[in-house]
mmCIF file with all atom_site columns, C-alpha atoms in Angstrom:
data_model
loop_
_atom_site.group_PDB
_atom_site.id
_atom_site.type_symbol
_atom_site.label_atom_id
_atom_site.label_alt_id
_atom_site.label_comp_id
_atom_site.label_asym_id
_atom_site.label_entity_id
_atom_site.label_seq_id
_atom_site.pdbx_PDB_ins_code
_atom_site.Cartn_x
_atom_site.Cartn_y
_atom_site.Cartn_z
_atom_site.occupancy
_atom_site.B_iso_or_equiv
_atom_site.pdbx_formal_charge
_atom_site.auth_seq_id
_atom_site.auth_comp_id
_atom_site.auth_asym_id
_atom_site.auth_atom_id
_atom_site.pdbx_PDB_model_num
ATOM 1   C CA . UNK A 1 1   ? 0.000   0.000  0.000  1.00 83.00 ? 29  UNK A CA 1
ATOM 2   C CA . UNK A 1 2   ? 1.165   3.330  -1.229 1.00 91.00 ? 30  UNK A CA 1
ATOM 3   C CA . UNK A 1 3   ? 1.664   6.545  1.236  1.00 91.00 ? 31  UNK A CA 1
ATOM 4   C CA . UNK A 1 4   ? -1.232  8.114  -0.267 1.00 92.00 ? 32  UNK A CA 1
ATOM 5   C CA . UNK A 1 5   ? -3.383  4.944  -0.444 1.00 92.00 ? 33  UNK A CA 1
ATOM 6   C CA . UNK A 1 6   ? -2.256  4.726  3.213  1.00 92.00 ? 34  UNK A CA 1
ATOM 7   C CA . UNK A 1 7   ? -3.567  8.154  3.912  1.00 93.00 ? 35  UNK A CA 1
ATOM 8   C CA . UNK A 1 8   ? -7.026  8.225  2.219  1.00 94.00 ? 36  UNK A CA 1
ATOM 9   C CA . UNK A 1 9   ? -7.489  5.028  4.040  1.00 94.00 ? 37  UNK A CA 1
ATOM 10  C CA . UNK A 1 10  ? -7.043  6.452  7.361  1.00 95.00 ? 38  UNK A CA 1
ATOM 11  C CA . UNK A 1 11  ? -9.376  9.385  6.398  1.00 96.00 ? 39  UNK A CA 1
ATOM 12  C CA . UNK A 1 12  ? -11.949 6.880  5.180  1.00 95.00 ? 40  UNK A CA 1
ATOM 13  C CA . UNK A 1 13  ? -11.932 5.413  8.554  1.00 96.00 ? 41  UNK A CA 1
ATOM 14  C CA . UNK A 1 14  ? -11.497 8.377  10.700 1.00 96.00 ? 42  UNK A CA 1
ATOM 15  C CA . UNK A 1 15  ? -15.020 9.550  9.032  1.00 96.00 ? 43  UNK A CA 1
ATOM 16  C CA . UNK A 1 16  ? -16.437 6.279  9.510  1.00 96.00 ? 44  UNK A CA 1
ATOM 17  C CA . UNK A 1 17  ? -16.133 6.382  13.047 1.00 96.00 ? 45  UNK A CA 1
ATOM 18  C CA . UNK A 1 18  ? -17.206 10.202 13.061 1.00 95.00 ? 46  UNK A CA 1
ATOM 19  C CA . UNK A 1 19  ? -20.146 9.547  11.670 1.00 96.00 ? 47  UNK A CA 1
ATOM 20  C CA . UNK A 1 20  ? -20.585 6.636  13.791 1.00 95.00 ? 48  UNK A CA 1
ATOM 21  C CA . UNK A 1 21  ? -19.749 8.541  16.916 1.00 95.00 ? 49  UNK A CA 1
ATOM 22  C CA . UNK A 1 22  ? -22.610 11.226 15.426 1.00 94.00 ? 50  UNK A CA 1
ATOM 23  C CA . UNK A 1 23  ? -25.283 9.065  15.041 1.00 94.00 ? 51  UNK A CA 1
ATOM 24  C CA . UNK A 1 24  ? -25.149 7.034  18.404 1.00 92.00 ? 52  UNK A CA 1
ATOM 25  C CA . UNK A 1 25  ? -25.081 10.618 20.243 1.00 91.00 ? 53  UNK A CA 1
ATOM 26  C CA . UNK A 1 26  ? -27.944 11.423 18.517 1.00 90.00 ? 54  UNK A CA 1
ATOM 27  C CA . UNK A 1 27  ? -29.744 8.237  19.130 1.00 86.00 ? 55  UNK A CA 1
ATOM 28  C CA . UNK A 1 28  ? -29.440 8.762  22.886 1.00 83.00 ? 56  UNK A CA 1
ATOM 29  C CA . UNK A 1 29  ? -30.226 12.086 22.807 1.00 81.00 ? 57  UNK A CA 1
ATOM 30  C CA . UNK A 1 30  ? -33.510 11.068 21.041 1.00 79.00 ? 58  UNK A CA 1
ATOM 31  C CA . UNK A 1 31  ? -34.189 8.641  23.363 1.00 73.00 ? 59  UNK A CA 1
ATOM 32  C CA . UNK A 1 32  ? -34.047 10.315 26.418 1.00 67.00 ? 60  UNK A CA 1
ATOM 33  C CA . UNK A 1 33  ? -36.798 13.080 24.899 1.00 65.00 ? 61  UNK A CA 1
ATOM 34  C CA . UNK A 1 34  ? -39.143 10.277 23.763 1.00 70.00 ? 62  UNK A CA 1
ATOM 35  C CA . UNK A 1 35  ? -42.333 10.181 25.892 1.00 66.00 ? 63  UNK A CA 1
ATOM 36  C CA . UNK A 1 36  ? -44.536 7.226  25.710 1.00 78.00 ? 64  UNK A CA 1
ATOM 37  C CA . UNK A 1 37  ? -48.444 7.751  25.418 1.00 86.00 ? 65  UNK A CA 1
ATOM 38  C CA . UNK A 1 38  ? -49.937 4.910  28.255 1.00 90.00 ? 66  UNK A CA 1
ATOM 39  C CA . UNK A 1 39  ? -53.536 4.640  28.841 1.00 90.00 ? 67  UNK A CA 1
ATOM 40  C CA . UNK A 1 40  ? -54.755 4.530  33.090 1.00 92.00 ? 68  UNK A CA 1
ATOM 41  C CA . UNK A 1 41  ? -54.935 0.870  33.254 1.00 90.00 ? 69  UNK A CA 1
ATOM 42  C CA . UNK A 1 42  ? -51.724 0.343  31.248 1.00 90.00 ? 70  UNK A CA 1
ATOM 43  C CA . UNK A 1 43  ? -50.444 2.674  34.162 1.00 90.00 ? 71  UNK A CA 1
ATOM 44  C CA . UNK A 1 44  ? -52.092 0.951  37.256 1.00 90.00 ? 72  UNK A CA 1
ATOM 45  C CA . UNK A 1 45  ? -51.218 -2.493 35.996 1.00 89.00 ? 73  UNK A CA 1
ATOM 46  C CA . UNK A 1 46  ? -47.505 -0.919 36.139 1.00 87.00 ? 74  UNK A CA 1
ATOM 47  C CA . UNK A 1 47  ? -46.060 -0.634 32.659 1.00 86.00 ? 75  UNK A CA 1
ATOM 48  C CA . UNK A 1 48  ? -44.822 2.551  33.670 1.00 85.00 ? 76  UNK A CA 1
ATOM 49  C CA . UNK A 1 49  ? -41.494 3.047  35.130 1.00 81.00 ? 77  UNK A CA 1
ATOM 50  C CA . UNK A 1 50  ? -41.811 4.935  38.148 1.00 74.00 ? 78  UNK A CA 1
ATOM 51  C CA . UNK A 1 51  ? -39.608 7.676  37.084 1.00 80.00 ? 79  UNK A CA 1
ATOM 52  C CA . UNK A 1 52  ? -39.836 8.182  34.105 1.00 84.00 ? 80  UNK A CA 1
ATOM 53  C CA . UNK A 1 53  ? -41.787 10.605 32.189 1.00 86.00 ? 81  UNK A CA 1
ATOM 54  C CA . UNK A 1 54  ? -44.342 9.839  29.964 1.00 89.00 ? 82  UNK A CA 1
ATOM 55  C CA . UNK A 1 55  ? -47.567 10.659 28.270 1.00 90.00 ? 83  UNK A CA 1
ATOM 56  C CA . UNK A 1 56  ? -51.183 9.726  29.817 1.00 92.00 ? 84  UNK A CA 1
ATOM 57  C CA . UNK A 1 57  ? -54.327 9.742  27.160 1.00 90.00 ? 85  UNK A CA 1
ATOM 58  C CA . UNK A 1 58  ? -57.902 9.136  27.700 1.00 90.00 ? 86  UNK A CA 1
ATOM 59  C CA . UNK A 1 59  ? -61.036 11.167 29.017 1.00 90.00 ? 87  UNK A CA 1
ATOM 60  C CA . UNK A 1 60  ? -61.481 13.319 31.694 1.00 92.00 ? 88  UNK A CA 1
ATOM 61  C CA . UNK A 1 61  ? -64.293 11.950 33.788 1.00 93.00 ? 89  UNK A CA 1
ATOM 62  C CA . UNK A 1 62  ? -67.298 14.265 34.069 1.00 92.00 ? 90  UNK A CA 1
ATOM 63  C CA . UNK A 1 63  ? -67.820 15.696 37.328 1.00 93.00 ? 91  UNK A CA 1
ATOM 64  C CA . UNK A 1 64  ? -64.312 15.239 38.715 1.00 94.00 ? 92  UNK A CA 1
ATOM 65  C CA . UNK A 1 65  ? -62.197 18.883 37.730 1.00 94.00 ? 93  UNK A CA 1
ATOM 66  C CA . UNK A 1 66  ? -61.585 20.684 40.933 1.00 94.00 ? 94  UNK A CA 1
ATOM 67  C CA . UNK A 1 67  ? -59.747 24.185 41.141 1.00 92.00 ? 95  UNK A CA 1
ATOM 68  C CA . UNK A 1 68  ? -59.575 26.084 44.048 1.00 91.00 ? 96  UNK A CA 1
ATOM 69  C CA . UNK A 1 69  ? -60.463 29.626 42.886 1.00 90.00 ? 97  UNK A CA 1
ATOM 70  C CA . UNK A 1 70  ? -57.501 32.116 42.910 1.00 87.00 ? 98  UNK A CA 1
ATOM 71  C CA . UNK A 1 71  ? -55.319 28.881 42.704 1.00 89.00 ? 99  UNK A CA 1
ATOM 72  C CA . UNK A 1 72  ? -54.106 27.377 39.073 1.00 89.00 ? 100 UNK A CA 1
ATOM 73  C CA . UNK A 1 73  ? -53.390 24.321 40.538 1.00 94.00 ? 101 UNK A CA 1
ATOM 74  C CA . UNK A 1 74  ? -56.154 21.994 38.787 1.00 94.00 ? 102 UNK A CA 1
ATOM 75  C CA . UNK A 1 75  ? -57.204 18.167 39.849 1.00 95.00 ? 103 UNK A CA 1
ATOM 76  C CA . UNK A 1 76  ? -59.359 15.771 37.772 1.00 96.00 ? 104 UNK A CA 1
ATOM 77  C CA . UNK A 1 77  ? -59.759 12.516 36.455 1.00 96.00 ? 105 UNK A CA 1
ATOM 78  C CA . UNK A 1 78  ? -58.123 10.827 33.616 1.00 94.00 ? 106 UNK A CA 1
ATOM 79  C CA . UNK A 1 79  ? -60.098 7.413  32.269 1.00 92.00 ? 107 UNK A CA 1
ATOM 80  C CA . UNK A 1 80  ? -59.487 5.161  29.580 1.00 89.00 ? 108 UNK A CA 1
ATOM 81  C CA . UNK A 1 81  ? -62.802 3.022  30.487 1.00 86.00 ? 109 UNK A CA 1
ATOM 82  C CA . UNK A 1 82  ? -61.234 0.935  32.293 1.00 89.00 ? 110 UNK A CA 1
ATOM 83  C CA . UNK A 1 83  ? -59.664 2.671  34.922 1.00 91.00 ? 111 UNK A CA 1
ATOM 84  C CA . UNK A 1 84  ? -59.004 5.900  36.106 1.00 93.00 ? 112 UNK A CA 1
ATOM 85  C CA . UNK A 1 85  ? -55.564 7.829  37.304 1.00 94.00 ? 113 UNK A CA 1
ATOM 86  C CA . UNK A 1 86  ? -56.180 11.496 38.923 1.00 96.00 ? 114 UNK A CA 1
ATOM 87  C CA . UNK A 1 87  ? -54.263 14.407 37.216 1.00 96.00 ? 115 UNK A CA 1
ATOM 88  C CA . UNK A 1 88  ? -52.764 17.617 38.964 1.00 96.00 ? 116 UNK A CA 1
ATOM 89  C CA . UNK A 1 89  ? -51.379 20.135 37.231 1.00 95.00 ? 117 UNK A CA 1
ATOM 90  C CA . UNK A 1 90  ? -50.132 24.035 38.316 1.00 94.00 ? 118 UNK A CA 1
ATOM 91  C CA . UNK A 1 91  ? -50.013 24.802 34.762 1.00 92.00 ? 119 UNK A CA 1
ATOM 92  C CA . UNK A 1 92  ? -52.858 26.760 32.585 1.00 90.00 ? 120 UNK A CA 1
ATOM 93  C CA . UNK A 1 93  ? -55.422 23.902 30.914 1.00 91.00 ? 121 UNK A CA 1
ATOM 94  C CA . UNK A 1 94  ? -56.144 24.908 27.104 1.00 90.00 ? 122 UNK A CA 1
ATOM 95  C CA . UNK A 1 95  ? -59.402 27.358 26.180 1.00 87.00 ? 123 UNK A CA 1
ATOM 96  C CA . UNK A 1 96  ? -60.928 23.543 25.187 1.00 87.00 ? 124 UNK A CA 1
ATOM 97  C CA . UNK A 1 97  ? -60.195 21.260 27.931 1.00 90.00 ? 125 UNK A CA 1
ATOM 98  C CA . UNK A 1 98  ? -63.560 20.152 29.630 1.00 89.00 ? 126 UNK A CA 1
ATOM 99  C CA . UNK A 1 99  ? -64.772 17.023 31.362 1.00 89.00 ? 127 UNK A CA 1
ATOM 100 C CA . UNK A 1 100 ? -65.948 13.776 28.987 1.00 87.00 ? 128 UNK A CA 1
ATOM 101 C CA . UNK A 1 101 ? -63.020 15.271 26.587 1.00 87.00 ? 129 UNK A CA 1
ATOM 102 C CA . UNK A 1 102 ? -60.074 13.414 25.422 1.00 88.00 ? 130 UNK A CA 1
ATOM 103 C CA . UNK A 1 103 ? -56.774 15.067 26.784 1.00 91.00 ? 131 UNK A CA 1
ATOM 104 C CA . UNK A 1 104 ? -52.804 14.106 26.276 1.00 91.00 ? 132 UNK A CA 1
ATOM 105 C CA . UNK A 1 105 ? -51.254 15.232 29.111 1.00 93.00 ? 133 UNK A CA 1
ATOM 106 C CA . UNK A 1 106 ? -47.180 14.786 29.492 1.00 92.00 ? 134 UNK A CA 1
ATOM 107 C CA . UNK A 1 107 ? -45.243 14.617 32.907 1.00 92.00 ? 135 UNK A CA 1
ATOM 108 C CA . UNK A 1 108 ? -44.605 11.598 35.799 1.00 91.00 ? 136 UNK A CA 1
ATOM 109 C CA . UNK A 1 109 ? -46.281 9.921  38.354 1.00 91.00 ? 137 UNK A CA 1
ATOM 110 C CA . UNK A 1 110 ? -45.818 10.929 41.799 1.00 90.00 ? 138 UNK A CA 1
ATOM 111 C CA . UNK A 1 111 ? -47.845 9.112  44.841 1.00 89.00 ? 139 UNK A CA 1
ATOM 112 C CA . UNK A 1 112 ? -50.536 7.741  42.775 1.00 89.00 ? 140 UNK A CA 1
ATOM 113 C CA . UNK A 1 113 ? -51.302 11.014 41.450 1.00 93.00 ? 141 UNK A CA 1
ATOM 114 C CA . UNK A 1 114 ? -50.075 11.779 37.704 1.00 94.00 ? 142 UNK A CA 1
ATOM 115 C CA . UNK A 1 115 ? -48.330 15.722 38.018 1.00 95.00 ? 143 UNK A CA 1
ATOM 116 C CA . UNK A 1 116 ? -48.452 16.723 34.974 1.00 94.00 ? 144 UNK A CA 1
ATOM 117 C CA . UNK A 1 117 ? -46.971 19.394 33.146 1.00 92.00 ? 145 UNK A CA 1
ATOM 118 C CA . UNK A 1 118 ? -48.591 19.719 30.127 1.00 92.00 ? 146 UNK A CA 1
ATOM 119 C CA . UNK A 1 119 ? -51.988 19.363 29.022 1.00 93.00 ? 147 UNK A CA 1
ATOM 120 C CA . UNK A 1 120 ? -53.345 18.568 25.771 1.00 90.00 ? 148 UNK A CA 1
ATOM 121 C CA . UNK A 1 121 ? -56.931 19.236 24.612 1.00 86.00 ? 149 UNK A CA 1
ATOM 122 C CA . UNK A 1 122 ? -59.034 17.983 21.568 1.00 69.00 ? 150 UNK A CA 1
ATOM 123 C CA . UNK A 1 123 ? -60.824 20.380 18.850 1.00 60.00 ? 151 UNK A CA 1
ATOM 124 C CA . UNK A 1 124 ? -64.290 19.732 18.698 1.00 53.00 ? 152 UNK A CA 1
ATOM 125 C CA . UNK A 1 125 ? -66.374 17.584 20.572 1.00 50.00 ? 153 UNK A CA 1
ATOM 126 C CA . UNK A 1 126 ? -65.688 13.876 18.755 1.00 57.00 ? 154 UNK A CA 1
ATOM 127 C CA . UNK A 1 127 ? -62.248 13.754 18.525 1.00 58.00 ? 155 UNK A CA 1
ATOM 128 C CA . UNK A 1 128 ? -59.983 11.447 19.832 1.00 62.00 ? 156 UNK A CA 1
ATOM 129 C CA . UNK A 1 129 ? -55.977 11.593 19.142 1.00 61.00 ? 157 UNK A CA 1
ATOM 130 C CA . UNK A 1 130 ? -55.647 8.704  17.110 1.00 69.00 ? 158 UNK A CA 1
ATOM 131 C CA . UNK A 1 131 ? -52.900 6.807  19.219 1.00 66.00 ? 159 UNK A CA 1
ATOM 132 C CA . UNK A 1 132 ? -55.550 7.587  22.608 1.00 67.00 ? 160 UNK A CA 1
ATOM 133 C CA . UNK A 1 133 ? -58.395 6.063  20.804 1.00 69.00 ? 161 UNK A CA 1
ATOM 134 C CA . UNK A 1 134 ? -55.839 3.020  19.590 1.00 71.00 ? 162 UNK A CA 1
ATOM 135 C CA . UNK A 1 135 ? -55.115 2.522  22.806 1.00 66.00 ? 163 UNK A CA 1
ATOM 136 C CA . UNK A 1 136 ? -58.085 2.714  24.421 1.00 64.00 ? 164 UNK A CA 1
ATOM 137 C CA . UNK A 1 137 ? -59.327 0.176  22.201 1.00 65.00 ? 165 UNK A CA 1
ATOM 138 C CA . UNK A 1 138 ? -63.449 -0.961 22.616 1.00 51.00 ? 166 UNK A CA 1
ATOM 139 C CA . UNK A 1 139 ? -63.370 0.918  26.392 1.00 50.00 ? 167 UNK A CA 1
ATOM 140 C CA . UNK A 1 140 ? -65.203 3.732  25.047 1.00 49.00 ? 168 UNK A CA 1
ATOM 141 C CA . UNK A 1 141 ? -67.922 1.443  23.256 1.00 48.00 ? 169 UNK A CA 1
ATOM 142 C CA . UNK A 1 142 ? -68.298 -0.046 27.341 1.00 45.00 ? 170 UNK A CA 1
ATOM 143 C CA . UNK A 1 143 ? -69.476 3.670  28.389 1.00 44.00 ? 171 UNK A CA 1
ATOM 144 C CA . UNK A 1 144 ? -70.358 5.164  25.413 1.00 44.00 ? 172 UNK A CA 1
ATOM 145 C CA . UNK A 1 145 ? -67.880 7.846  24.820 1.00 43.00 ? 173 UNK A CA 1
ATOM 146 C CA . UNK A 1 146 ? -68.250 8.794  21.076 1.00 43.00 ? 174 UNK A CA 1
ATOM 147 C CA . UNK A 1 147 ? -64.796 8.384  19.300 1.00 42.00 ? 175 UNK A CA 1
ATOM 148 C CA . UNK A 1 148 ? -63.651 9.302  16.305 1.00 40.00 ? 176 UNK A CA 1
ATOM 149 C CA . UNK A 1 149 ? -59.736 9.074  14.517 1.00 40.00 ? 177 UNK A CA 1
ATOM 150 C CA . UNK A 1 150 ? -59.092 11.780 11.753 1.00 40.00 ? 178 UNK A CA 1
ATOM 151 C CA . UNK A 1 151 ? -58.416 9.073  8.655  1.00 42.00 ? 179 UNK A CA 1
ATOM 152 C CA . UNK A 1 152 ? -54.818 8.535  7.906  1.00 39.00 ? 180 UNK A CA 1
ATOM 153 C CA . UNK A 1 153 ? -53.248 11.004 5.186  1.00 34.00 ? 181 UNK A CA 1
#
């Protein structure tokens, strides 16, 4: 092998492992920003790590929103149908959240009681996110919560 063979070699390999080196960073950096969408019973049952943060989807159970006036701090109930996790938040709730709506809501469990800091709402009144109404599955048909999934594109 030639000097200069020798040379573009090493450069072909020193890129190699650059790129690599780039794209397992990136992977991890990915990962650690991904947040799972679980449904209540998927979290009671305990398919949730304990620490980690993650989505919750389903309906918020009508009569159940509390907030203390003055306070932003809100409380309600979160079902997929088949069971039921309660939501806080300290955060302000979108102009279309309301009870026997579907909501996303993003953050971690803490004592039983999912904090969340971020809360999702739908846009009119029989939509479902998609990957909430996959997951809850035939639950809503049990308590007839109308669902509807905007058709793939």
């Amino acid at each position: 092998m030639t000097p200069v063979q020798r040379r573009r070699m090493i450069w072909v390999l020193l890129l190699l492992l650059a790129s690599g080196l780039a794209t397992t960073l990136v992977a991890f950096a990915l990962q650690r920003n991904i947040a799972y969408l679980y449904t209540p019973s998927e979290v009671l049952r305990g398919d949730v790590d304990a620490q980690s943060r993650f989505r919750l989807g389903g309906m918020v159970v009508k009569g159940s929103f509390d907030r203390p006036s003055g306070s932003l701090q809100a409380h309600f109930v979160v079902t997929d149908g088949d069971a039921a996790l309660p939501v806080s938040t300290d955060r302000i709730l979108p102009d279309m959240f309301r009870e026997g709506t579907a909501v996303v809501a993003s953050g971690r469990l803490q004592d039983g009681t999912f904090v969340a800091d971020e809360v999702l709402a739908k846009h009119d009144e029989n939509y479902v996110p998609k990957e909430v109404a996959d997951k809850m599955g035939d639950a809503h048909r049990k308590h007839d919560v109308p669902v509807t999934a905007p058709e793939a594109r």
